[in-house]
Amino acid sequence: MTQLNTEVEVRDRRLKSILSFSGKASELQEFSRQLKAPDKARTFTQCGDCAQMCAATICYHVRGAAVVVHAPMGCFATTPSTQEAINNSAKSRKVKPFNTQLICSNISEKETIYGGLKKLREAIDEAQNRFHPTAIFIQSSCAAGIVGDDIESVADEKQEELGIPIVPVYCEGFKSKIWSSGFDAGYHGILKRIVKKPEKKQEDLVNIFNFLGTDTFTPILKKIGLRPNYLVPLADVDTISRMTEAACSTHICETLGTYITDVLEKEYGVPKVHAPAPYGIKWTDAWYRELAKITGKSDIVENVIKSEHERIQPELEKLREELKGIKVYIYAGDSYAHNMGSIMADLGVEIVGITTLHHDMRTDGETIDHSTLQEMINVAGDIDKFTVCNKQPYEIIKVLKDTNPDVIIARHMNMTILAGKLGIPSLLEGEINISAGYDGILIMGRRIRDIVKAKGLLSTLKEYNQFPYTQKWLEDERLYI
Ligand code: SF4
């Protein structure tokens, strides 16, 4: 087990992350270079989310583990059940599905005064008796954090008693404005209490930090004689504990994966692939080359890249022709929006605007010249209408009316509903793995080509929709207040 601090510093401080910006992509990159927050910041927030949700995407999906959410029932209810996603993903990866094993300690008013450790111990015992898990995660909450419950001591005590890892995850919502801090909190707990030093190295194994999703990395890696170790969702505790045996680590999105890949590199000597995730042709080329350099496959990689380019070229050209004149707007988590920008550049569609849900001014273990924002500008050019906004519909409605796209690529469901009400077809990029690699570009092109056909239907829906915003606000030049 590693000697990391009890908690990982939240992104607000570690990565100087911000939640509001409106301007050009190049201007945001300049702010990031200078580590300077933009002058204007949002003072009114219409809605928000919690780091617990991001922590849950890590902890809820560990095969055989249980999660005790040490929180009032309301916090527990905000994290959606992901059972269907587990079943679909397991089917696609040809592994057995499993049930999530969740318990809420149900902190009430009394515990917020006298402390909730008794209830936490009871919940851990209940999880042990009910599920016989191979590890138990404890997700903290605002109430547990404010009353000062010593979760770490209970975890130590129960770990000794039960003989399985008991993993505290400090994802209290009040601690960070950036809900992606919950990813780091989940990984930090795993690194501290589950990950072990390698007993032997597996020279062809590549850690892929991803969400639930299709197995697209087996064929991608097989081309240069490697195989994926999908982490963390669907992996069991034993597999997770041995991630240090891999030849190197990579991810499907910097926002998700750079904290853990950086710690694995620095603490355990597992090299990280220092290239953006494989989305779009140039990024995939660079990723393959980096991967090949680390794993000693440089002699074969150029041939693979050349033949892959030749393979996709005919369909890519056809798609570019079909997509000519289409205007796309991208709305996604920080780095993943940049991944999409990279693919759009290859498809030749016009990017009329991008919104990221937050922006990390710094990236764990990467220089500012190689941030995905800079890498996207390098392949797609500057983006004139670039905003950072944590899902505020009162702002996004103005961005969409202003940019007037033909299609929206949205990573999150709420945006697809707003887009539909405005009569704009949207492509829900919920399943990330299918857009990876050279085939991912073609798949994305086909999806955009097909979804624009929904415009007629949606324009009828638009006619019957009413928004709660006043004309005065919609015409106000300010994007946020
Ligand atoms: S942990 Fe805090 S921010 Fe998160 S759902 Fe509970 S009260 Fe809300």
PDB file of C-alpha atoms and ligand atoms in Angstrom, residues 49-53 71-72 74-76 78-79 140-143 171-174, ligand 1:
ATOM      1  CA  ASP A  49     -24.196  18.274  -9.064  1.00  0.00           C
ATOM      2  CA  CYS A  50     -22.176  16.487  -6.427  1.00  0.00           C
ATOM      3  CA  ALA A  51     -18.778  14.786  -6.326  1.00  0.00           C
ATOM      4  CA  GLN A  52     -20.556  11.710  -4.924  1.00  0.00           C
ATOM      5  CA  MET A  53     -21.941  11.041  -8.374  1.00  0.00           C
ATOM      6  CA  ALA A  71     -24.999  10.093   4.145  1.00  0.00           C
ATOM      7  CA  PRO A  72     -28.587  11.157   4.664  1.00  0.00           C
ATOM      8  CA  GLY A  74     -31.419  12.285   0.159  1.00  0.00           C
ATOM      9  CA  CYS A  75     -27.756  12.241  -0.939  1.00  0.00           C
ATOM     10  CA  PHE A  76     -27.988   8.508  -1.658  1.00  0.00           C
ATOM     11  CA  THR A  78     -29.286  11.577  -6.026  1.00  0.00           C
ATOM     12  CA  THR A  79     -26.916   8.947  -7.398  1.00  0.00           C
ATOM     13  CA  SER A 140     -18.573  10.314   2.616  1.00  0.00           C
ATOM     14  CA  SER A 141     -21.095  13.176   2.349  1.00  0.00           C
ATOM     15  CA  CYS A 142     -21.538  16.787   3.405  1.00  0.00           C
ATOM     16  CA  ALA A 143     -23.292  15.798   6.639  1.00  0.00           C
ATOM     17  CA  CYS A 171     -16.350  12.990  -1.872  1.00  0.00           C
ATOM     18  CA  GLU A 172     -18.280  15.488   0.266  1.00  0.00           C
ATOM     19  CA  GLY A 173     -20.143  17.779  -2.104  1.00  0.00           C
ATOM     20  CA  PHE A 174     -19.351  21.012  -0.243  1.00  0.00           C
TER      21      PHE A 174
HETATM   22  S1  SF4 B   1     -23.046  15.124  -0.281  1.00  0.00           S
HETATM   23 FE1  SF4 B   1     -23.632  17.292  -0.067  1.00  0.00          FE
HETATM   24  S2  SF4 B   1     -23.723  18.086  -2.171  1.00  0.00           S
HETATM   25 FE2  SF4 B   1     -23.696  15.838  -2.304  1.00  0.00          FE
HETATM   26  S3  SF4 B   1     -25.883  15.280  -2.427  1.00  0.00           S
HETATM   27 FE3  SF4 B   1     -25.299  15.213  -0.234  1.00  0.00          FE
HETATM   28  S4  SF4 B   1     -25.779  17.261   0.582  1.00  0.00           S
HETATM   29 FE4  SF4 B   1     -25.791  17.410  -1.667  1.00  0.00          FE
END
